[in-house]
Coordinates of C-alpha atoms and ligand atoms in Angstrom, one line a residue:
X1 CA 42.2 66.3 95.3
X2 CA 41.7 63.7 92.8
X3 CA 45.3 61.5 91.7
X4 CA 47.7 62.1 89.5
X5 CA 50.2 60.0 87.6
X6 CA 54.1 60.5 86.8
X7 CA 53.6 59.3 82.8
X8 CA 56.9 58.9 80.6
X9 CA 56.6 58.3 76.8
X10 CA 58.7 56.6 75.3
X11 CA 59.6 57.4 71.4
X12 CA 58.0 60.9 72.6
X13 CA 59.1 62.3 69.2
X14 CA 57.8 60.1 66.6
X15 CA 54.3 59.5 65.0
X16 CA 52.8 58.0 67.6
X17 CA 54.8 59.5 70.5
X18 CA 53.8 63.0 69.5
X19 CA 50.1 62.6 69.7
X20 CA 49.8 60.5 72.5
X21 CA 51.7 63.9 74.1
X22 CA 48.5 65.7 72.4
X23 CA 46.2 63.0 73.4
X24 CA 46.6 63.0 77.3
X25 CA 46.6 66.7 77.2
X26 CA 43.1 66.9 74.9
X27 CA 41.6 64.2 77.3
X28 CA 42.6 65.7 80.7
X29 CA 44.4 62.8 81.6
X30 CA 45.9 63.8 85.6
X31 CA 49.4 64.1 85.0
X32 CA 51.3 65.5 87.6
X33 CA 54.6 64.7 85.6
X34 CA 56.0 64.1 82.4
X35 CA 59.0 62.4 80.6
X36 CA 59.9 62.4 77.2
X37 CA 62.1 60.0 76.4
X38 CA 63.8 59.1 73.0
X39 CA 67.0 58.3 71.3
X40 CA 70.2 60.3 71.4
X41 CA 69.3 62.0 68.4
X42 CA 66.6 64.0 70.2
X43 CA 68.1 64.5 73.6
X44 CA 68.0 67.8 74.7
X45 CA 64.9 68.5 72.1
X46 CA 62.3 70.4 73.7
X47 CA 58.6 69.9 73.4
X48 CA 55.3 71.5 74.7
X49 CA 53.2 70.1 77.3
X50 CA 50.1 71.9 78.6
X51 CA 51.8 75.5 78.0
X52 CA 55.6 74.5 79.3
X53 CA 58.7 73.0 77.5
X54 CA 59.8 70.2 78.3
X55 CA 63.2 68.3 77.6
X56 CA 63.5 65.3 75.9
X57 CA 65.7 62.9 77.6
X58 CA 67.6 59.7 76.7
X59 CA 66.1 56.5 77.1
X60 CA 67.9 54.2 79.7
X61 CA 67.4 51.6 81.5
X62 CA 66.9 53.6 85.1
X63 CA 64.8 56.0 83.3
X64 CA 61.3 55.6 85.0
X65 CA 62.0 55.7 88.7
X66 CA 59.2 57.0 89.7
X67 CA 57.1 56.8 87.0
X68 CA 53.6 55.3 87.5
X69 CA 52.8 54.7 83.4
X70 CA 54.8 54.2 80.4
X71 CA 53.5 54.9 77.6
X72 CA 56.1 52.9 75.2
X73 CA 56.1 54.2 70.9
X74 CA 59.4 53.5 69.6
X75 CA 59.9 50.1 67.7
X76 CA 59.5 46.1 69.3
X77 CA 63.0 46.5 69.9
X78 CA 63.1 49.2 72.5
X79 CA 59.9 47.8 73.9
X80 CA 61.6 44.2 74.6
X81 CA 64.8 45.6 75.6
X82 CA 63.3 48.4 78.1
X83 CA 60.1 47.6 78.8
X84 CA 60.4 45.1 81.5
X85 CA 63.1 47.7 83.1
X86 CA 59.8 50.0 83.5
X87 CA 58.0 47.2 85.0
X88 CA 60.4 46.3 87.6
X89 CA 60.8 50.3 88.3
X90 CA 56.9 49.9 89.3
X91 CA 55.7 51.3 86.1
X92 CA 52.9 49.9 84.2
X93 CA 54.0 49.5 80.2
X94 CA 51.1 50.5 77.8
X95 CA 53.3 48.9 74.8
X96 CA 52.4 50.1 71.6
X97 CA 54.7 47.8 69.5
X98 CA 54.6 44.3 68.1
X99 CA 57.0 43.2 71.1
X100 CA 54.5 41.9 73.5
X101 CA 51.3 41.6 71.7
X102 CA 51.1 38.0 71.8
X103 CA 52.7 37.0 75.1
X104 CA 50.1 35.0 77.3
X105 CA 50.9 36.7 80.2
X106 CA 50.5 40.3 78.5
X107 CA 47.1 41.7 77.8
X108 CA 45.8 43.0 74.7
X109 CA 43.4 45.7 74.8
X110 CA 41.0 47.2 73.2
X111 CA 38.6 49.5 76.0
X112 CA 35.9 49.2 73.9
X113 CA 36.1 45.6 73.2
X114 CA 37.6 43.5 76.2
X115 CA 38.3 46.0 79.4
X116 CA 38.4 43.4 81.9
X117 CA 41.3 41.9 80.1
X118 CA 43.5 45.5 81.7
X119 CA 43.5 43.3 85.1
X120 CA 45.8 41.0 84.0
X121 CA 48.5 43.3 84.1
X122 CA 49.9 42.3 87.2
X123 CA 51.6 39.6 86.0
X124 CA 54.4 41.4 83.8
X125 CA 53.4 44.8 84.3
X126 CA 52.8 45.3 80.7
X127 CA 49.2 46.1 78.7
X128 CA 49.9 45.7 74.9
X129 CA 48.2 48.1 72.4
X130 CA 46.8 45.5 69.9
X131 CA 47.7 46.4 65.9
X132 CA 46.2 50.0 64.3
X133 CA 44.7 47.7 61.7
X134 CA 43.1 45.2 63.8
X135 CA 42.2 47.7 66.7
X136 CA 39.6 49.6 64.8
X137 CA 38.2 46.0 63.0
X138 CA 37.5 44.8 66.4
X139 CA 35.8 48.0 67.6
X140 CA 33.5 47.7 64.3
X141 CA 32.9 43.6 64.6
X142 CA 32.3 43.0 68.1
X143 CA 28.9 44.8 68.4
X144 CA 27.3 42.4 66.1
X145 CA 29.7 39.3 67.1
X146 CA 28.0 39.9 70.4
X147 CA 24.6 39.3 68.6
X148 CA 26.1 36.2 66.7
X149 CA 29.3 34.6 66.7
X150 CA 31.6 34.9 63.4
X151 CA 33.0 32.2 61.7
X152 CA 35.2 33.4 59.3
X153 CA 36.8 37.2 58.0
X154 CA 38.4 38.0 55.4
X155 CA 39.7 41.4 55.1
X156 CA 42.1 43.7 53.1
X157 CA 43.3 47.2 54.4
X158 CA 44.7 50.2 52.4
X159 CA 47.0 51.5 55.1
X160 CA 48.5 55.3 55.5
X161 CA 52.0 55.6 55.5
X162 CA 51.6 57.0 58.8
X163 CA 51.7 53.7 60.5
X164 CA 55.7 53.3 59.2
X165 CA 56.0 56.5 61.0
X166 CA 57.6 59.7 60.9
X167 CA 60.1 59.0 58.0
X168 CA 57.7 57.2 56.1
X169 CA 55.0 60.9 55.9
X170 CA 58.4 62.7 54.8
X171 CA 58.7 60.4 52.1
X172 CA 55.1 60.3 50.5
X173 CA 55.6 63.9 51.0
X174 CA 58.9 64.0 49.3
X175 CA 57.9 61.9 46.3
X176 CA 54.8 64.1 45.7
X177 CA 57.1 67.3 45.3
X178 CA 59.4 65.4 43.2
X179 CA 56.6 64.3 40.8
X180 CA 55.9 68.0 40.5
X181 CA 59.2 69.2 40.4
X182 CA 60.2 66.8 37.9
X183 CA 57.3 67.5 35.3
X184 CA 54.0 65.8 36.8
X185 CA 55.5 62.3 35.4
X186 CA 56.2 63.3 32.0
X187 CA 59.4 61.2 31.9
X188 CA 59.5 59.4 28.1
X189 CA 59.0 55.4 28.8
X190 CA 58.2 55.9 32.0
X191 CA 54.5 55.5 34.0
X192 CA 52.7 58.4 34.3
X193 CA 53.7 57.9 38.5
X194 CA 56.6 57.6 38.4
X195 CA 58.3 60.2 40.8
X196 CA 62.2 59.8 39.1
X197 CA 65.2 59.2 40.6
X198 CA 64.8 58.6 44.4
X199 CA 66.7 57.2 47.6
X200 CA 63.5 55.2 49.4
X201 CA 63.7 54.9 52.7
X202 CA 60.9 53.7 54.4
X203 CA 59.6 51.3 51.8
X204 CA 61.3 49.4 49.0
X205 CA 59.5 50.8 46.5
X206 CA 58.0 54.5 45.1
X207 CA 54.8 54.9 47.7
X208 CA 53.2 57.9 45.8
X209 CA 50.3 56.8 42.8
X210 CA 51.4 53.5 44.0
X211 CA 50.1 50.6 46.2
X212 CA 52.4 47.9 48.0
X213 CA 50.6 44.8 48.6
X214 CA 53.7 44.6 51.8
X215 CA 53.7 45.8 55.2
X216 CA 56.0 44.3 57.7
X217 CA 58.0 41.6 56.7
X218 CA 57.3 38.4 54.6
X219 CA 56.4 34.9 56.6
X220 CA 56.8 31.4 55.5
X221 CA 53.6 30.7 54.7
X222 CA 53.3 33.7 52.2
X223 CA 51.6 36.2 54.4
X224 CA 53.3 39.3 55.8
X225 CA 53.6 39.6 59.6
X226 CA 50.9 42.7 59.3
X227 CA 48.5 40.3 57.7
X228 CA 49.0 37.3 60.6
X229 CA 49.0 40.4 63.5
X230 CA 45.4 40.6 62.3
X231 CA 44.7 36.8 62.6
X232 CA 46.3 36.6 65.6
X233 CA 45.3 39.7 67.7
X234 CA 41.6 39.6 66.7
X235 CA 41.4 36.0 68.0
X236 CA 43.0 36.9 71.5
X237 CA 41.1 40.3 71.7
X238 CA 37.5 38.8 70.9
X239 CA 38.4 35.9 73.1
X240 CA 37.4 33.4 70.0
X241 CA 40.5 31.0 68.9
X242 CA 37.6 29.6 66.6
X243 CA 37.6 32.5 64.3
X244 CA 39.1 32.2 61.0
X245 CA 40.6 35.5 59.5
X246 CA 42.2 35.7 55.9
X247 CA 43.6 39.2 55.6
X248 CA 45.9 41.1 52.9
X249 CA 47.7 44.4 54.0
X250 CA 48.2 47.0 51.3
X251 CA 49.7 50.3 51.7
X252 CA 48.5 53.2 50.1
X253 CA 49.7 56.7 49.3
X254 CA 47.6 58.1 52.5
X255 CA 48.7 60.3 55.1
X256 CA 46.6 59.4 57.4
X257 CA 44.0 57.2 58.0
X258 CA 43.1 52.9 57.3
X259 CA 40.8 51.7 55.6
X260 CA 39.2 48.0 55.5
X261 CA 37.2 45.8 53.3
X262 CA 35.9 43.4 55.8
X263 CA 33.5 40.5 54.4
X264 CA 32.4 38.5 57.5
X265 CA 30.3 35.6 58.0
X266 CA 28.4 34.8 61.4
X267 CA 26.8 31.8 62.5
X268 CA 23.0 33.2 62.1
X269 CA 22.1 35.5 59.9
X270 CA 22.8 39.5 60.6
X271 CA 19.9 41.5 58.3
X272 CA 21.8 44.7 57.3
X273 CA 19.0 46.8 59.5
X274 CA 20.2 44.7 62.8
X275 CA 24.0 45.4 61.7
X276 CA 23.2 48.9 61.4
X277 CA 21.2 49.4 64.4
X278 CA 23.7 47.8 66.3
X279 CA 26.6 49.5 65.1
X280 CA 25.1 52.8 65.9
X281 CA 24.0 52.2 69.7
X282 CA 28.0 50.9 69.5
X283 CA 30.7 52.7 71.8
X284 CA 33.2 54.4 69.4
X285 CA 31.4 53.4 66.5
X286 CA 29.9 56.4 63.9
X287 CA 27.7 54.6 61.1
X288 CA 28.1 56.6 57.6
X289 CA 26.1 54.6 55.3
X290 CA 23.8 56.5 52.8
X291 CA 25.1 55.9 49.1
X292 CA 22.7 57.7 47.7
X293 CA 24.2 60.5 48.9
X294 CA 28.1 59.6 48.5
X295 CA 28.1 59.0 52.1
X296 CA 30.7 56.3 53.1
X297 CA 33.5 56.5 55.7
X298 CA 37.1 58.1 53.9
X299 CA 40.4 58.5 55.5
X300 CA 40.8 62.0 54.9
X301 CA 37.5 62.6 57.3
X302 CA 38.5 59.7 59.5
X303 CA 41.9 62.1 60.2
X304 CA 41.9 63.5 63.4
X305 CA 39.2 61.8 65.4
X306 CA 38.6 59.0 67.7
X307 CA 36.0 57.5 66.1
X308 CA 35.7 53.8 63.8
X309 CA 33.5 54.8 60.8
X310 CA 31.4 52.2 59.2
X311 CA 29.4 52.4 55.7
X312 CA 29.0 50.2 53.2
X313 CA 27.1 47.7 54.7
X314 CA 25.6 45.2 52.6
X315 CA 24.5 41.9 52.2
X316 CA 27.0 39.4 51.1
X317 CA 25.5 37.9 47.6
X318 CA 28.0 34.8 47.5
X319 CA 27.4 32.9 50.6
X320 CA 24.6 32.7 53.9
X321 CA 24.8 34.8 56.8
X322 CA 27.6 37.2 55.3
X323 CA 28.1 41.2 55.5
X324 CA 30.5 43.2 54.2
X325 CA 31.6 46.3 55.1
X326 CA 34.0 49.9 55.0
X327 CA 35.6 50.0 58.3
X328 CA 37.8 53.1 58.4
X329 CA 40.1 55.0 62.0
X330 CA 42.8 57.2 62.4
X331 CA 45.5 55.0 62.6
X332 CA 47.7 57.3 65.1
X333 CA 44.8 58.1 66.9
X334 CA 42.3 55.4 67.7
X335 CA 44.8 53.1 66.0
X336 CA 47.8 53.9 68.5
X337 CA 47.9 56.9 70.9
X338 CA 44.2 57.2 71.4
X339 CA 43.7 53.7 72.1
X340 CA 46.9 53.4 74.7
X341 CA 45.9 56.6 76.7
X342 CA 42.0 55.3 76.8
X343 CA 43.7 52.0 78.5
X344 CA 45.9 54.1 80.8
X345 CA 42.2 55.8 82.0
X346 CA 40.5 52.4 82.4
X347 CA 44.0 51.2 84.2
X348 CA 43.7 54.2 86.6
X349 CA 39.9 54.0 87.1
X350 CA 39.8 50.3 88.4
X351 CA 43.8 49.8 89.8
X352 CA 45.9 52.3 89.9
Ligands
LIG1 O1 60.0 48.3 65.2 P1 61.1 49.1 64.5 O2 61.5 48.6 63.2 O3 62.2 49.6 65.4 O4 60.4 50.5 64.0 C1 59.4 51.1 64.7 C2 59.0 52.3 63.9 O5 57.6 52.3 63.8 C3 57.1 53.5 64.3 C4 58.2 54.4 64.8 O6 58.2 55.6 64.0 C5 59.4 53.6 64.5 O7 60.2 54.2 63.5 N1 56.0 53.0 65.1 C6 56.0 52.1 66.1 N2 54.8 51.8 66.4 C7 54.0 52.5 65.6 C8 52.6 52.5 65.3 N3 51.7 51.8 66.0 C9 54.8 53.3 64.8 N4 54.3 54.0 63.8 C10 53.0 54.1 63.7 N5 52.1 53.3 64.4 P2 58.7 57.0 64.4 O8 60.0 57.2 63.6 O9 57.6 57.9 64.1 O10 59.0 57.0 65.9 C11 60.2 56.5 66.4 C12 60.2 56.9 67.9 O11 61.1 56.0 68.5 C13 62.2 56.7 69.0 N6 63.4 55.9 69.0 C14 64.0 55.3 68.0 N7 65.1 54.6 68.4 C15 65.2 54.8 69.7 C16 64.1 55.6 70.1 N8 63.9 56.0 71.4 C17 64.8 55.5 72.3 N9 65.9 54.7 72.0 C18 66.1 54.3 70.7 N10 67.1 53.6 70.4 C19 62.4 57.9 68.1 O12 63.1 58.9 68.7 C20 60.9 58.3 67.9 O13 60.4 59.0 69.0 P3 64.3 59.6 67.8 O14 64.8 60.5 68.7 O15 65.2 58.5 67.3 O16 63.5 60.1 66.5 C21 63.5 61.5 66.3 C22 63.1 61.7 64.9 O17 64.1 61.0 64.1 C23 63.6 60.3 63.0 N11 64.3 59.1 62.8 C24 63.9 57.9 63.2 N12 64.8 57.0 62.9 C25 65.8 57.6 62.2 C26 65.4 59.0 62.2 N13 66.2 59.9 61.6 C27 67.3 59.5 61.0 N14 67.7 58.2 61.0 C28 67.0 57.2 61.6 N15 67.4 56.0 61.6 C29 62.1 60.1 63.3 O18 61.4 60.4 62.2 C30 61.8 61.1 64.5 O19 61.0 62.1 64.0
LIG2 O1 52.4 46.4 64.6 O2 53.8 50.1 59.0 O3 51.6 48.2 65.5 O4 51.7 50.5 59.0 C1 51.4 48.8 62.7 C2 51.6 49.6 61.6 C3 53.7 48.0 62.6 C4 53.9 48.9 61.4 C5 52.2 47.6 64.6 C6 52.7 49.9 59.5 C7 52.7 48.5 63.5 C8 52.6 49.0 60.7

């Protein structure tokens, strides 16, 4: 009989935590045992697991005796506090959160993009699962990086709510039924969007018919922390500290679902038939590029699978060897869940 793993996740009943739940079940992943694990507020919660209930539990620091892979989803906090308690419990950490990301003795993964970089796991016992934004750039860019280095991106995302999590869907949600409730924004003096009176929550500002050029917090040098994860992430996943990267991060009443504006420039020139042909023979990688018939990648078809969608590619007009491009992924899929449960396969393929 083939292994199997004892696999906790962590933040089992958020976002992320709830379909990477779905996601080792839909892939077969060989688990002989699972624990949920989340705050107080949902111990004693059940939730289904191939056919059975099963409890969610408290985290704590002696929660993973036993357990062979964590598959940590519930803010950099938890992951910083608990995630080396894992590790020295024998676990291996597949940390979805900011916490680790950039730690030189962490890896940062992307199965598609660098999978040899899984073997230096050992150190820490941690694998971090690069940013939903950059993750899915990567996949798109490193089939034709391969055929020429890139010098320089610059990118801007529309990103779902999705990726602030569970509270930040119930608020879209809520402000949309408000909006209706409230007359379809026919409030005297007001926008046409505005949604009324409302407590927000997950943003500082009305998300619905809106867009917040804001996600994560605000740095020193006037880009938000989302903006420099995709700098930074996409220069230690590609392997290239030479590549320049200028992005803006805008959120956008979407459930689910990013999309990117990505102009690139390589150091030879890419013809848009190379980019393409490339891009199809890529892993993970569907091409949907045929304007003439209003065929692009969109985040509502995007929802639900594993794949990075391409269209749009062009020729850059303003400068030599440029392309731009549509890259849109589910972001709780391929972004997140998909994308730490395809590492936990690689991890049990080669060292496990
Ligand atoms: O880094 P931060 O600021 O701490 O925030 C991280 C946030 O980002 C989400 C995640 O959303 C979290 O809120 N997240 C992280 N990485 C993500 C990614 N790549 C990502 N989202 C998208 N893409 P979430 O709310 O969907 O999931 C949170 C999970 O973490 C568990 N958790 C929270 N605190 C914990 C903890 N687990 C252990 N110990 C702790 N101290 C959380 O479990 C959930 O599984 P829960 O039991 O607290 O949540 C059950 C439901 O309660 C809601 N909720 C969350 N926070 C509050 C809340 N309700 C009321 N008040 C709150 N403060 C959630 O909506 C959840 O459905
Ligand atoms: O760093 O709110 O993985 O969309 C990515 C999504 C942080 C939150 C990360 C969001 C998260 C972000």
């Amino acid at each position: 009989m083939s292994k199997e793993y004892s696999v906790a996740v962590v933040g089992a009943t958020g976002a992320v935590g709830k379909m990477m739940i779905k996601v080792l079940d839909e892939r077969d992943f060989p688990v002989s045992n699972i624990k949920l694990l989340a705050s107080e507020r949902s111990q004693g919660k059940k939730m289904r697991f191939r056919g059975e209930d099963v409890v969610v539990e408290k985290l704590d620091h002696d929660s993973f005796d036993g357990v062979d892979i964590a598959l940590f989803s519930a803010g950099a906090s938890r992951s910083l506090e608990f995630a080396p308690s894992a590790a020295r419990a024998g676990a291996v950490v597949i940390d979805n959160s900011s916490a680790w990301r950039m730690d030189p003795d962490v890896p940062l993964v992307v199965p598609e993009v660098n999978p040899h970089a899984i073997s230096g796991y050992k150190k820490k016992g941690i694998i971090a699962n690069p940013n939903c934004s950059t993750i899915q750039m990567v996949v798109a860019l490193k089939p034709l990086y391969d055929y020429s280095p890139i010098k320089r991106i610059v990118v801007s995302t529309y990103q779902a709510v999705s990726g602030s999590g569970q509270k930040a869907i119930d608020e879209l949600e809520e402000e949309i039924k408000q909006w209706v409730i409230k007359g379809c924004g026919n409030d005297p003096g007001k926008s046409k969007g505005y949604v009324g009176e409302f407590e927000y929550k997950a943003y500082p500002h009305q998300i619905a018919f809106n867009c917040l050029p804001h996600i994560d917090v605000f740095l020193e040098n006037g880009y938000t922390k989302e903006e420099m994860k995709m700098v930074n992430e996409t220069r230690k996943i590609m392997e290239d500290d030479s590549i320049m990267v200028s992005a803006t991060t805008v959120r956008v009443p979407v459930f689910f679902g990013h999309s990117e504006a990505v102009n690139c420039q390589f150091e030879r020139e890419i013809t848009v038939e190379k980019a393409r042909e490339l891009l199809e023979k890529a892993e993970g990688v569907k091409v949907l590029d045929d304007p003439e018939e209003n065929l692009y990648p969109m985040a509502i078809k995007a929802e639900g699978t594993d794949y990075t969608y391409v269209g749009r590619i062009r020729k850059d007009i303003s400068q030599e060897n440029g392309l731009d491009m549509w890259i849109v992924a589910d972001n709780i899929r391929k972004g997140a869940a998909t994308n730490a449960v395809q590492i936990a396969e690689k991890l049990i393929e080669s060292y496990l």
